[in-house]
Coordinates of C-alpha atoms in Angstrom, one line a residue:
Chain A
M1 CA -253.9 -155.1 -81.1
R2 CA -257.5 -156.8 -81.4
A3 CA -258.4 -158.5 -84.6
P4 CA -261.1 -156.5 -86.5
A5 CA -264.6 -157.9 -85.9
D6 CA -266.5 -159.4 -89.0
S7 CA -268.4 -156.2 -89.7
D8 CA -265.2 -154.2 -89.9
I9 CA -263.6 -156.5 -92.4
A10 CA -266.8 -156.4 -94.5
A11 CA -266.3 -152.5 -94.5
G12 CA -262.4 -152.6 -94.5
E13 CA -259.7 -151.5 -96.7
I14 CA -258.8 -154.2 -99.6
L15 CA -255.1 -155.1 -99.2
L16 CA -255.0 -157.1 -102.2
S17 CA -257.3 -157.6 -105.2
I18 CA -257.2 -160.0 -107.9
E19 CA -259.0 -159.0 -111.2
N20 CA -259.7 -161.6 -113.9
V21 CA -256.6 -163.5 -113.6
S22 CA -255.9 -166.2 -116.2
L23 CA -252.7 -168.5 -116.2
S24 CA -251.9 -171.3 -118.4
F25 CA -249.2 -173.8 -119.0
G26 CA -249.2 -174.6 -122.5
G27 CA -252.7 -176.1 -123.0
V28 CA -253.4 -176.5 -119.5
R29 CA -255.4 -173.5 -118.1
A30 CA -254.6 -173.5 -114.5
I31 CA -256.5 -170.4 -113.6
R32 CA -259.4 -169.2 -115.5
D33 CA -260.6 -165.4 -115.0
V34 CA -260.8 -165.5 -111.3
S35 CA -261.4 -162.4 -109.2
F36 CA -261.3 -161.8 -105.6
D37 CA -260.0 -159.7 -102.8
I38 CA -258.2 -159.9 -99.6
K39 CA -259.1 -157.2 -97.0
K40 CA -256.7 -155.9 -94.3
G41 CA -257.0 -158.0 -91.2
E42 CA -258.8 -160.9 -92.3
V43 CA -258.1 -164.4 -92.7
R44 CA -258.9 -165.5 -96.1
A45 CA -259.4 -169.3 -97.2
I46 CA -258.7 -170.7 -100.4
I47 CA -260.0 -174.0 -100.9
G48 CA -261.1 -176.4 -103.7
P49 CA -260.6 -180.0 -104.8
N50 CA -257.2 -181.0 -105.9
G51 CA -255.9 -179.5 -108.8
A52 CA -258.2 -176.4 -108.6
G53 CA -255.4 -174.0 -108.9
K54 CA -255.1 -172.8 -105.5
T55 CA -251.4 -173.0 -105.1
S56 CA -251.0 -171.6 -108.7
M57 CA -253.2 -168.6 -107.1
L58 CA -250.7 -168.2 -104.6
N59 CA -247.6 -168.5 -106.9
V60 CA -249.5 -165.7 -108.9
I61 CA -249.8 -163.5 -105.7
N62 CA -246.1 -163.8 -105.0
G63 CA -244.6 -163.4 -108.3
F64 CA -243.5 -166.9 -109.1
Y65 CA -245.8 -167.3 -112.1
Q66 CA -246.7 -164.4 -114.3
P67 CA -250.5 -164.5 -115.3
Q68 CA -251.2 -164.2 -119.0
Q69 CA -254.1 -161.9 -118.2
G70 CA -255.5 -159.8 -115.2
R71 CA -254.3 -157.4 -112.9
I72 CA -253.4 -157.6 -109.4
T73 CA -253.5 -154.5 -107.1
F74 CA -251.3 -155.0 -103.8
K75 CA -251.5 -151.8 -101.3
G76 CA -253.1 -149.6 -104.0
E77 CA -250.3 -150.5 -106.7
T78 CA -251.5 -152.2 -109.7
R79 CA -248.9 -154.4 -111.6
T80 CA -249.1 -157.3 -114.0
K81 CA -245.5 -158.5 -113.6
M82 CA -243.7 -159.1 -110.3
R83 CA -240.6 -160.8 -109.5
P84 CA -240.6 -163.0 -106.1
Y85 CA -238.1 -160.7 -104.7
D86 CA -240.4 -157.6 -105.2
A87 CA -243.2 -159.5 -103.6
A88 CA -241.0 -159.9 -100.5
H89 CA -239.9 -156.2 -100.4
G90 CA -243.6 -155.2 -100.8
G91 CA -244.5 -157.2 -97.7
I92 CA -245.7 -160.6 -98.9
A93 CA -244.2 -163.7 -97.2
R94 CA -245.3 -167.3 -97.5
T95 CA -244.9 -170.8 -96.7
F96 CA -244.5 -173.9 -98.8
Q97 CA -247.0 -177.0 -99.1
N98 CA -243.8 -179.3 -98.8
V99 CA -241.4 -177.6 -96.4
A100 CA -238.8 -175.2 -98.2
L101 CA -236.5 -174.6 -95.5
F102 CA -232.8 -174.1 -95.9
K103 CA -231.8 -177.8 -94.5
G104 CA -228.0 -177.1 -93.8
M105 CA -228.8 -174.2 -91.3
S106 CA -230.1 -174.5 -87.6
A107 CA -233.9 -173.2 -87.0
L108 CA -232.2 -169.9 -85.7
D109 CA -230.5 -169.2 -88.9
N110 CA -233.4 -169.9 -90.9
I111 CA -235.3 -167.4 -89.1
M112 CA -232.4 -165.0 -89.0
A113 CA -232.4 -165.3 -92.8
G114 CA -235.9 -164.0 -92.9
R115 CA -234.8 -160.9 -91.6
T116 CA -232.3 -160.3 -94.5
L117 CA -234.3 -157.5 -96.0
K118 CA -234.4 -155.6 -92.7
M119 CA -230.8 -155.7 -92.3
R120 CA -228.6 -153.0 -93.7
R121 CA -224.9 -153.0 -93.0
G122 CA -222.7 -153.6 -95.9
L123 CA -220.0 -156.2 -96.7
L124 CA -217.0 -154.2 -95.1
W125 CA -219.0 -153.9 -91.7
Q126 CA -220.0 -157.6 -91.9
L127 CA -216.5 -158.8 -92.4
L128 CA -215.1 -156.5 -89.4
R129 CA -218.3 -157.8 -87.2
I130 CA -217.7 -154.7 -84.9
G131 CA -219.8 -151.8 -83.7
P132 CA -223.0 -151.1 -85.9
A133 CA -222.8 -154.5 -87.6
L134 CA -222.3 -156.4 -84.3
N135 CA -225.2 -154.2 -82.9
E136 CA -227.5 -155.0 -86.0
E137 CA -226.7 -158.7 -85.4
I138 CA -228.0 -158.5 -81.7
V139 CA -231.0 -156.1 -82.4
H140 CA -232.3 -158.7 -85.1
R141 CA -231.5 -161.6 -82.8
H142 CA -233.6 -160.2 -80.2
R143 CA -236.7 -159.9 -82.7
V144 CA -236.0 -163.6 -83.6
E145 CA -235.8 -164.7 -80.3
E146 CA -239.4 -163.1 -79.8
I147 CA -240.7 -165.2 -82.7
I148 CA -239.0 -168.5 -81.5
D149 CA -240.7 -167.6 -78.3
F150 CA -244.1 -167.0 -79.5
L151 CA -243.8 -170.5 -81.7
E152 CA -242.4 -172.3 -78.6
I153 CA -239.3 -173.5 -80.4
Q154 CA -236.7 -172.5 -77.7
A155 CA -235.2 -176.0 -77.5
I156 CA -234.6 -176.4 -81.0
R157 CA -233.1 -173.1 -82.1
K158 CA -229.6 -174.5 -82.6
V159 CA -230.6 -177.7 -84.3
P160 CA -230.1 -178.1 -87.9
V161 CA -233.5 -178.2 -89.5
A162 CA -232.9 -181.1 -91.6
R163 CA -232.9 -183.1 -88.3
L164 CA -236.2 -182.0 -86.9
P165 CA -239.4 -183.7 -87.4
Y166 CA -242.1 -182.5 -90.0
G167 CA -244.5 -180.7 -87.6
L168 CA -241.6 -178.8 -86.0
Q169 CA -240.1 -177.8 -89.6
K170 CA -243.4 -176.4 -90.5
R171 CA -243.4 -174.3 -87.4
V172 CA -239.7 -173.0 -88.1
E173 CA -240.9 -172.3 -91.7
L174 CA -243.8 -170.2 -90.3
G175 CA -241.0 -168.6 -88.2
R176 CA -239.1 -167.6 -91.0
A177 CA -242.1 -166.1 -92.9
L178 CA -243.0 -164.0 -89.7
A179 CA -239.5 -162.7 -89.2
M180 CA -240.4 -160.7 -92.5
E181 CA -242.8 -159.0 -90.6
P182 CA -245.2 -159.3 -93.4
D183 CA -248.4 -157.3 -94.3
L184 CA -249.8 -160.3 -96.2
L185 CA -248.9 -164.0 -95.1
L186 CA -249.5 -166.7 -97.7
L187 CA -249.9 -170.3 -95.9
D188 CA -249.8 -173.2 -98.5
E189 CA -251.4 -176.1 -96.6
P190 CA -249.8 -175.2 -93.3
M191 CA -251.4 -178.2 -91.5
A192 CA -250.8 -180.9 -94.3
G193 CA -249.7 -184.3 -92.7
M194 CA -250.3 -183.2 -89.1
N195 CA -252.1 -185.1 -86.4
L196 CA -254.8 -183.6 -84.7
E197 CA -252.4 -182.1 -81.7
E198 CA -250.1 -180.4 -84.0
K199 CA -253.0 -179.1 -86.2
E200 CA -254.5 -177.2 -83.0
D201 CA -251.0 -175.8 -82.2
M202 CA -250.7 -174.5 -85.7
S203 CA -254.4 -173.0 -85.5
R204 CA -253.4 -171.4 -82.5
F205 CA -250.3 -169.8 -84.0
I206 CA -252.2 -168.7 -87.1
I207 CA -255.2 -167.1 -84.7
D208 CA -252.3 -165.4 -82.6
V209 CA -250.7 -164.0 -85.6
N210 CA -253.7 -162.4 -87.1
D211 CA -254.7 -161.4 -83.6
H212 CA -251.6 -159.8 -82.0
F213 CA -249.7 -158.6 -85.3
G214 CA -252.8 -157.8 -87.1
T215 CA -251.2 -159.8 -90.1
T216 CA -253.6 -160.3 -93.0
I217 CA -253.4 -164.2 -93.7
A218 CA -254.4 -166.1 -96.9
L219 CA -254.3 -169.8 -96.4
I220 CA -254.9 -173.0 -98.6
E221 CA -256.4 -175.8 -96.5
H222 CA -258.0 -179.1 -97.2
D223 CA -259.2 -179.6 -93.4
M224 CA -262.7 -178.1 -93.6
G225 CA -263.2 -177.9 -89.8
V226 CA -260.0 -175.9 -89.7
V227 CA -260.9 -173.7 -92.5
M228 CA -264.3 -173.2 -91.2
D229 CA -263.0 -172.0 -87.6
L230 CA -260.2 -170.0 -88.7
S231 CA -261.2 -167.8 -91.9
D232 CA -263.3 -164.8 -92.1
R233 CA -264.0 -165.3 -95.7
V234 CA -263.4 -168.4 -98.2
V235 CA -263.0 -168.3 -101.9
V236 CA -263.5 -171.6 -103.6
L237 CA -261.9 -172.7 -106.8
D238 CA -262.7 -175.9 -109.1
H239 CA -260.5 -176.5 -112.2
G240 CA -259.4 -172.9 -112.2
V241 CA -262.6 -171.4 -112.1
K242 CA -264.0 -169.6 -108.9
I243 CA -267.2 -171.2 -107.8
A244 CA -268.2 -169.6 -104.6
D245 CA -267.1 -166.8 -102.3
G246 CA -268.3 -165.7 -99.0
T247 CA -268.3 -166.4 -95.3
P248 CA -267.7 -169.9 -94.3
D249 CA -271.5 -170.4 -93.6
E250 CA -272.4 -169.2 -96.9
V251 CA -269.8 -171.2 -98.7
K252 CA -270.8 -174.4 -96.7
R253 CA -274.6 -174.1 -98.0
N254 CA -273.4 -173.2 -101.8
Q255 CA -274.7 -175.9 -104.1
N256 CA -272.1 -175.5 -106.4
V257 CA -269.3 -176.2 -103.9
I258 CA -271.1 -179.3 -102.5
D259 CA -271.4 -180.5 -106.3
A260 CA -267.8 -179.9 -106.6
Y261 CA -266.5 -181.7 -103.5
L262 CA -269.3 -184.5 -103.6
G263 CA -269.5 -184.9 -107.3
V264 CA -273.1 -184.4 -109.1
A265 CA -275.2 -187.0 -110.7
H266 CA -275.1 -186.7 -114.6
Chain O
M1 CA -213.4 -184.9 -69.4
F2 CA -211.8 -181.5 -69.7
Y3 CA -214.1 -180.4 -72.7
R4 CA -217.1 -179.2 -70.9
E5 CA -219.6 -176.5 -71.5
A6 CA -221.3 -177.0 -68.3
G7 CA -221.3 -173.9 -66.1
Q8 CA -220.6 -171.8 -68.9
F9 CA -223.9 -169.6 -69.2
K10 CA -224.2 -167.2 -71.9
T11 CA -226.4 -164.2 -70.7
T12 CA -226.3 -162.3 -73.7
Y13 CA -226.9 -162.7 -77.5
K14 CA -223.5 -161.3 -78.2
A15 CA -221.8 -164.0 -76.0
D16 CA -224.1 -166.5 -77.8
Q17 CA -223.0 -165.2 -81.1
A18 CA -219.3 -165.1 -80.3
I19 CA -217.0 -166.8 -82.9
F20 CA -215.7 -169.6 -80.3
P21 CA -218.5 -169.6 -77.6
I22 CA -216.9 -172.3 -75.6
V23 CA -214.2 -171.4 -73.4
Q24 CA -212.0 -174.3 -74.3
D25 CA -212.2 -173.7 -78.1
R26 CA -211.1 -170.0 -77.4
W27 CA -208.0 -171.0 -75.5
F28 CA -207.0 -173.9 -78.0
V29 CA -207.1 -171.5 -80.9
I30 CA -205.1 -169.0 -79.1
G31 CA -202.6 -171.7 -78.2
V32 CA -202.2 -172.8 -81.7
L33 CA -201.6 -169.3 -83.0
A34 CA -199.1 -168.5 -80.0
F35 CA -197.4 -171.9 -81.0
A36 CA -197.4 -170.9 -84.7
V37 CA -195.9 -167.4 -84.1
L38 CA -193.6 -168.1 -81.0
I39 CA -192.5 -171.6 -80.6
L40 CA -192.5 -173.0 -84.4
P41 CA -189.9 -170.2 -85.4
L42 CA -187.4 -171.6 -82.7
F43 CA -187.1 -175.0 -84.3
A44 CA -188.3 -174.8 -87.8
N45 CA -185.9 -175.3 -90.6
Q46 CA -186.0 -174.2 -94.3
Y47 CA -187.6 -177.3 -95.6
L48 CA -190.4 -177.0 -92.9
Y49 CA -191.1 -173.4 -93.8
T50 CA -190.7 -173.9 -97.8
E51 CA -192.2 -177.2 -98.1
V52 CA -194.8 -177.6 -95.5
L53 CA -195.9 -174.2 -93.5
I54 CA -196.0 -171.7 -96.3
P55 CA -197.7 -174.1 -98.9
V56 CA -200.4 -175.4 -96.4
L57 CA -201.3 -171.8 -95.0
I58 CA -201.4 -170.2 -98.4
L59 CA -203.4 -173.2 -100.0
S60 CA -205.8 -173.0 -97.1
L61 CA -206.6 -169.5 -98.1
A62 CA -207.4 -170.5 -101.5
A63 CA -209.6 -173.3 -100.0
I64 CA -211.3 -170.9 -98.0
G65 CA -212.0 -168.8 -100.9
L66 CA -213.2 -171.8 -103.0
N67 CA -215.4 -173.1 -99.8
I68 CA -217.1 -169.6 -99.7
L69 CA -218.3 -170.4 -103.3
T70 CA -218.7 -173.9 -103.4
G71 CA -219.5 -174.9 -99.7
Y72 CA -221.4 -171.9 -98.7
C73 CA -223.1 -170.5 -101.7
G74 CA -223.2 -174.0 -103.5
Q75 CA -221.9 -172.8 -106.7
L76 CA -219.4 -175.5 -108.1
S77 CA -216.2 -173.9 -109.7
L78 CA -213.2 -175.5 -111.4
G79 CA -211.6 -172.1 -112.2
T80 CA -209.6 -171.5 -109.0
G81 CA -206.4 -171.8 -110.8
G82 CA -207.3 -169.2 -113.3
F83 CA -208.4 -166.8 -110.4
M84 CA -205.1 -167.7 -108.5
A85 CA -203.1 -166.7 -111.7
V86 CA -205.4 -163.3 -112.2
G87 CA -204.1 -162.4 -108.5
A88 CA -200.5 -163.6 -109.1
Y89 CA -200.1 -161.6 -112.6
A90 CA -202.1 -158.6 -111.1
A91 CA -199.9 -158.4 -108.2
Y92 CA -196.8 -158.9 -110.4
N93 CA -197.7 -156.2 -112.8
L94 CA -198.4 -153.7 -110.1
A95 CA -195.1 -154.3 -108.1
L96 CA -193.2 -154.1 -111.4
R97 CA -194.7 -150.8 -113.0
V98 CA -195.5 -149.1 -109.4
P99 CA -192.2 -150.4 -107.4
E100 CA -192.7 -148.6 -104.4
T101 CA -196.2 -150.1 -103.5
N102 CA -196.4 -151.6 -100.1
L103 CA -196.5 -155.4 -100.5
I104 CA -199.8 -155.6 -98.6
V105 CA -201.4 -153.3 -101.1
V106 CA -199.7 -155.5 -103.8
F107 CA -201.2 -158.6 -102.5
L108 CA -204.9 -156.7 -102.2
F109 CA -204.5 -155.6 -105.6
G110 CA -204.2 -159.0 -106.9
G111 CA -207.3 -160.0 -104.7
V112 CA -209.3 -157.2 -106.1
M113 CA -208.4 -157.7 -109.9
A114 CA -209.2 -161.4 -109.2
M115 CA -212.5 -160.4 -107.7
L116 CA -213.5 -158.5 -110.9
V117 CA -212.6 -161.3 -113.4
G118 CA -214.4 -163.8 -110.8
V119 CA -217.6 -161.5 -111.0
L120 CA -217.4 -161.7 -114.7
F121 CA -217.0 -165.2 -114.9
G122 CA -219.7 -165.6 -112.2
I123 CA -222.5 -164.1 -114.4
P124 CA -223.3 -167.1 -116.3
S125 CA -223.9 -168.6 -112.6
L126 CA -227.5 -166.8 -112.9
R127 CA -228.3 -168.8 -115.6
I128 CA -226.9 -172.3 -115.1
K129 CA -226.2 -174.6 -112.1
G130 CA -224.3 -177.5 -111.0
F131 CA -222.2 -179.6 -113.5
Y132 CA -223.0 -177.0 -116.2
L133 CA -221.9 -174.2 -114.1
A134 CA -218.5 -176.3 -113.5
V135 CA -217.9 -176.4 -117.1
A136 CA -218.4 -172.6 -117.5
T137 CA -215.8 -172.2 -115.0
L138 CA -213.6 -174.8 -116.6
A139 CA -213.9 -172.3 -119.8
S140 CA -212.5 -169.6 -117.6
Q141 CA -209.6 -171.6 -116.2
F142 CA -208.6 -172.3 -119.9
F143 CA -209.2 -168.9 -121.0
L144 CA -207.1 -167.3 -118.5
E145 CA -204.3 -169.7 -118.5
W146 CA -204.4 -168.9 -122.2
A147 CA -204.3 -165.3 -121.8
F148 CA -201.4 -165.2 -119.5
A149 CA -199.3 -167.4 -121.7
R150 CA -200.1 -165.6 -124.8
V151 CA -200.8 -161.9 -124.0
K152 CA -197.1 -160.8 -123.4
W153 CA -197.9 -157.8 -121.7
F154 CA -199.1 -159.4 -118.6
T155 CA -195.4 -161.2 -118.3
N156 CA -193.6 -157.9 -119.2
Y157 CA -192.4 -159.5 -122.6
A158 CA -190.3 -161.8 -120.9
P159 CA -188.9 -164.1 -123.5
S160 CA -189.3 -167.2 -121.4
G161 CA -192.9 -166.6 -120.4
S162 CA -191.8 -166.8 -116.8
V163 CA -191.8 -164.0 -114.5
A164 CA -189.9 -163.5 -111.2
V165 CA -190.1 -161.0 -108.3
A166 CA -187.1 -160.4 -105.9
N167 CA -186.2 -158.0 -103.0
L168 CA -189.5 -158.1 -101.4
E169 CA -189.8 -155.8 -98.5
L170 CA -192.5 -154.6 -96.0
F171 CA -192.3 -151.2 -94.0
G172 CA -188.6 -151.4 -94.8
I173 CA -188.1 -155.0 -93.6
P174 CA -186.8 -157.2 -96.3
I175 CA -189.0 -160.4 -96.5
D176 CA -186.1 -162.7 -97.6
T177 CA -185.8 -165.3 -95.1
P178 CA -188.3 -168.3 -94.9
M179 CA -189.1 -167.5 -91.4
R180 CA -190.2 -163.8 -92.4
K181 CA -192.1 -165.3 -95.5
Y182 CA -194.0 -167.5 -93.2
L183 CA -194.8 -164.9 -90.5
L184 CA -196.1 -162.7 -93.3
V185 CA -198.1 -165.6 -94.6
L186 CA -199.4 -166.5 -91.4
F187 CA -200.5 -162.9 -90.6
I188 CA -202.5 -162.4 -93.6
V189 CA -204.2 -165.7 -93.7
A190 CA -205.1 -165.3 -90.0
V191 CA -206.8 -161.9 -90.7
L192 CA -208.4 -163.0 -93.6
A193 CA -209.9 -166.3 -92.3
L194 CA -211.1 -164.2 -89.5
A195 CA -212.9 -162.0 -91.9
A196 CA -214.5 -165.0 -93.7
K197 CA -215.9 -166.5 -90.5
N198 CA -217.3 -163.3 -89.6
L199 CA -218.7 -162.9 -93.1
I200 CA -220.6 -166.3 -93.1
R201 CA -221.9 -166.0 -89.5
G202 CA -223.7 -162.5 -90.9
R203 CA -226.2 -161.6 -93.1
L204 CA -224.2 -162.2 -96.3
G205 CA -223.4 -165.8 -95.2
R206 CA -227.1 -166.4 -94.7
M207 CA -227.8 -165.3 -98.0
W208 CA -225.4 -167.7 -99.5
M209 CA -226.3 -170.5 -97.5
A210 CA -229.8 -169.9 -98.3
T211 CA -229.1 -169.8 -101.9
R212 CA -227.2 -173.1 -101.7
D213 CA -229.9 -174.7 -99.7
M214 CA -233.1 -173.6 -101.5
D215 CA -232.9 -171.0 -104.3
I216 CA -236.7 -170.7 -104.5
A217 CA -237.4 -170.3 -100.8
A218 CA -234.3 -167.7 -100.8
E219 CA -236.0 -165.7 -103.4
I220 CA -239.2 -165.6 -101.6
I221 CA -237.7 -164.3 -98.3
G222 CA -236.3 -161.3 -100.4
I223 CA -232.7 -162.6 -101.4
R224 CA -232.0 -161.5 -104.9
P225 CA -230.2 -164.7 -106.6
L226 CA -228.1 -162.0 -108.5
H227 CA -226.8 -160.4 -105.4
A228 CA -226.2 -163.5 -103.4
K229 CA -224.3 -165.6 -106.3
L230 CA -222.0 -162.6 -107.4
S231 CA -221.2 -161.4 -103.9
A232 CA -220.0 -165.1 -103.4
F233 CA -218.1 -165.0 -106.6
A234 CA -216.6 -161.6 -105.7
V235 CA -215.5 -162.5 -102.2
S236 CA -214.3 -166.0 -103.2
S237 CA -212.2 -164.8 -106.0
F238 CA -210.9 -162.2 -103.9
Y239 CA -209.5 -164.8 -101.4
V240 CA -208.4 -167.0 -104.4
G241 CA -206.7 -163.9 -105.8
V242 CA -204.8 -163.2 -102.5
A243 CA -203.6 -166.5 -102.3
G244 CA -202.5 -166.6 -105.8
A245 CA -200.5 -163.5 -105.4
M246 CA -198.9 -164.8 -102.2
W247 CA -198.1 -168.3 -103.9
G248 CA -196.4 -166.6 -106.8
F249 CA -194.5 -164.1 -104.5
L250 CA -193.6 -165.9 -101.3
R251 CA -193.6 -169.6 -102.2
L252 CA -192.3 -169.6 -105.9
G253 CA -190.6 -166.5 -106.4
S254 CA -190.5 -167.0 -110.3
W255 CA -193.2 -168.7 -111.9
E256 CA -195.0 -169.2 -115.4
P257 CA -198.9 -169.9 -116.0
L258 CA -198.4 -173.6 -115.7
A259 CA -198.1 -173.1 -111.9
F260 CA -201.9 -172.2 -112.0
D261 CA -202.9 -174.8 -114.3
I262 CA -206.2 -176.9 -114.0
N263 CA -204.4 -179.3 -111.9
R264 CA -204.1 -176.4 -109.3
S265 CA -207.9 -176.0 -109.5
F266 CA -208.6 -179.6 -108.8
Q267 CA -205.9 -179.8 -106.0
I268 CA -207.9 -176.8 -104.2
L269 CA -211.4 -178.5 -105.1
F270 CA -209.9 -181.8 -103.3
M271 CA -209.0 -179.8 -100.5
V272 CA -212.3 -178.6 -100.1
I273 CA -214.1 -181.8 -100.3
I274 CA -211.8 -183.6 -98.3
G275 CA -211.7 -180.7 -95.5
G276 CA -215.4 -180.2 -95.4
L277 CA -217.6 -178.3 -97.6
G278 CA -219.0 -175.3 -95.8
S279 CA -216.6 -175.1 -93.3
I280 CA -213.6 -172.8 -92.6
L281 CA -211.8 -175.1 -90.5
G282 CA -212.1 -177.8 -93.0
S283 CA -210.3 -175.6 -95.6
F284 CA -207.1 -175.6 -93.4
L285 CA -207.5 -179.2 -92.6
G286 CA -207.8 -180.4 -96.1
A287 CA -205.0 -178.2 -97.3
A288 CA -202.8 -179.7 -94.5
F289 CA -204.1 -183.3 -95.6
I290 CA -203.4 -182.7 -99.5
V291 CA -200.1 -181.1 -99.0
L292 CA -198.9 -183.3 -96.2
L293 CA -199.8 -186.7 -97.1
P294 CA -197.5 -187.1 -100.3
I295 CA -194.5 -185.7 -98.3
F296 CA -195.4 -188.4 -95.7
L297 CA -196.0 -191.1 -98.2
N298 CA -192.5 -190.2 -99.6
Q299 CA -190.9 -190.5 -96.4
V300 CA -192.1 -194.1 -95.5
P301 CA -190.2 -196.5 -97.7
G302 CA -187.1 -194.8 -96.5
L303 CA -188.1 -195.0 -92.8
L304 CA -188.9 -198.7 -93.2
G305 CA -185.5 -199.4 -95.1
I306 CA -187.3 -200.8 -98.1
P307 CA -185.1 -200.2 -101.1
L308 CA -187.0 -198.6 -103.7
S309 CA -186.2 -196.4 -106.8
T310 CA -187.4 -192.9 -106.8
A311 CA -189.7 -193.5 -109.8
M312 CA -191.3 -196.5 -107.8
V313 CA -191.9 -194.4 -104.8
S314 CA -193.5 -191.7 -106.6
H315 CA -195.8 -194.0 -108.5
L316 CA -196.6 -195.6 -105.3
E317 CA -197.4 -192.3 -103.7
F318 CA -199.9 -191.5 -106.6
M319 CA -201.5 -194.8 -106.1
I320 CA -201.6 -194.7 -102.3
F321 CA -202.9 -191.0 -102.2
G322 CA -205.8 -191.9 -104.5
A323 CA -206.8 -194.7 -102.8
M324 CA -206.7 -192.8 -99.2
I325 CA -209.0 -190.2 -100.8
V326 CA -211.6 -192.9 -102.2
F327 CA -211.4 -194.7 -98.6
F328 CA -211.6 -191.4 -96.8
L329 CA -214.7 -190.2 -98.8
I330 CA -216.5 -193.4 -98.3
V331 CA -215.8 -193.5 -94.7
E332 CA -216.7 -189.7 -93.8
P333 CA -218.3 -187.8 -96.9
H334 CA -218.7 -184.8 -95.2
G335 CA -214.8 -184.3 -94.7
L336 CA -212.4 -183.8 -91.8
A337 CA -214.3 -180.8 -90.4
R338 CA -217.2 -183.4 -89.6
L339 CA -214.7 -185.7 -87.9
W340 CA -213.6 -183.0 -85.8
A341 CA -217.1 -182.0 -84.7
I342 CA -218.1 -185.5 -84.2
A343 CA -214.8 -185.8 -82.1
K344 CA -216.0 -182.8 -80.1
E345 CA -219.5 -184.1 -79.6
K346 CA -217.8 -187.1 -78.1
L347 CA -215.4 -185.4 -75.9
R348 CA -218.3 -183.5 -74.3
L349 CA -219.6 -187.0 -72.6
W350 CA -216.1 -188.6 -72.4
P351 CA -215.1 -190.7 -70.5
F352 CA -218.6 -191.2 -68.9
P353 CA -221.1 -193.2 -71.2
F354 CA -223.8 -190.6 -70.8

């Protein structure tokens, strides 16, 4: 499957829309009246200086935080409250800024755990582990092995993830999210703390995921080079307020964005 | 030198996911089982059965149960003794009130009752974690102990509070000799251990471990904490309940609530910690360690010909036992199962340095 051209995206169907969302913790207003949308098949970047509310935005989208105001429409369904479980059920997967893998499990088991929602057999079948239950394990193992091949982590599949270097942990975490076959993939700083080579690898995987599987991606990233190259559209937050929204080129020229990043003379 | 994986190529995922993927392991387990079934009964005496083999096996089962909850799902529990009591008294009441029930069904009924009670007392785990949960399960231990001591219906209004079972039989065969009891215990424990191994290798096991390692991440991949934690409490209590029923019926014969007091909970918890959290094999090793070490320590002064009073021996036993547990946990915090795994890794290279 080919990624839709830019013109398709502009006209494309909206997968997720955020309308006038506000979120505060006590007196701290993390997000103030932010609206934007994510269209099917695009790579949408959320950028902004530290403390701008980017991660809070992702947490709102996948149900960790309940916004005090605003509406979120995902796949045509509007909601104000959602649990992370419902988000996963609806097809939203995510990775975390500081890797959140299951440390005691192997890379393979971590990715297999991502298939939990796709597996059906009940307790009795599982404890017998014969017939349908065994087949189900094997069918899902096939899918997981495809992801392992795709991410080029064949050599480490049986290694407990706590023993893996950081870059590979990030890759396993991406694998676990992909195993859910999500409609919307949220990536929270997928390249944080990586060297150039690892960043290039990760960028390649993100582009491939978007191209081959047609997965819509929303990502937070600080490396502007990466953001400008990867994303179709960029939304810029600062102090919880949306200050710009558009294609990478538009955003780059936006005076508000330049002021937010470089500071402004008072 | 003989423990080699070389040349064993797995060509299907089925082979790779087998319970013992390495041929030598498979033969080793078959060998141990064959020894336990065929060779041991040839020379074992009553003492070996009733003081060593039967207790080790039954307590292994309870340890597997607690390991599922604490080792795999990460929920600390101090209520194991209470859940064993539920299993024992439920089985006793079924056998008493419906005398013709098959013995296996009686044990399973004990497990199911313990499961229901376990789920009930597992509900606080949805809100509280770690030490706080341990305190909540401690409360369940005290409550259950109290219930079986005070609610006379459970003990069939026995004036002494002690209940007894007799004339056990299975499919017409009387379970009267220690050997028969041992074989029955061995069979049940082997089947349930296999089932536990299957569970933890499957979807449910991954759900438990995911909840243990990082509950937030588990939630975002679609694991409901309610489902994962309560299923762990259910399966765990079932195992503990069956173990409790067998402890009452096949080990003790007659018992009172004191047999399942807080010390029992601690004993099982120590087995799990010393054997290795998150390991089925560790449950067996831990149970063997905790049961055998005191027996062994008890024999030492006699064997060395040191004249000591019995009281002195039992005091020494406690001191050395405690010291060994501390020493052991310092040397290998991950338990006996980890030692075993390290030994296996070393064996793969031995006797060559690389």
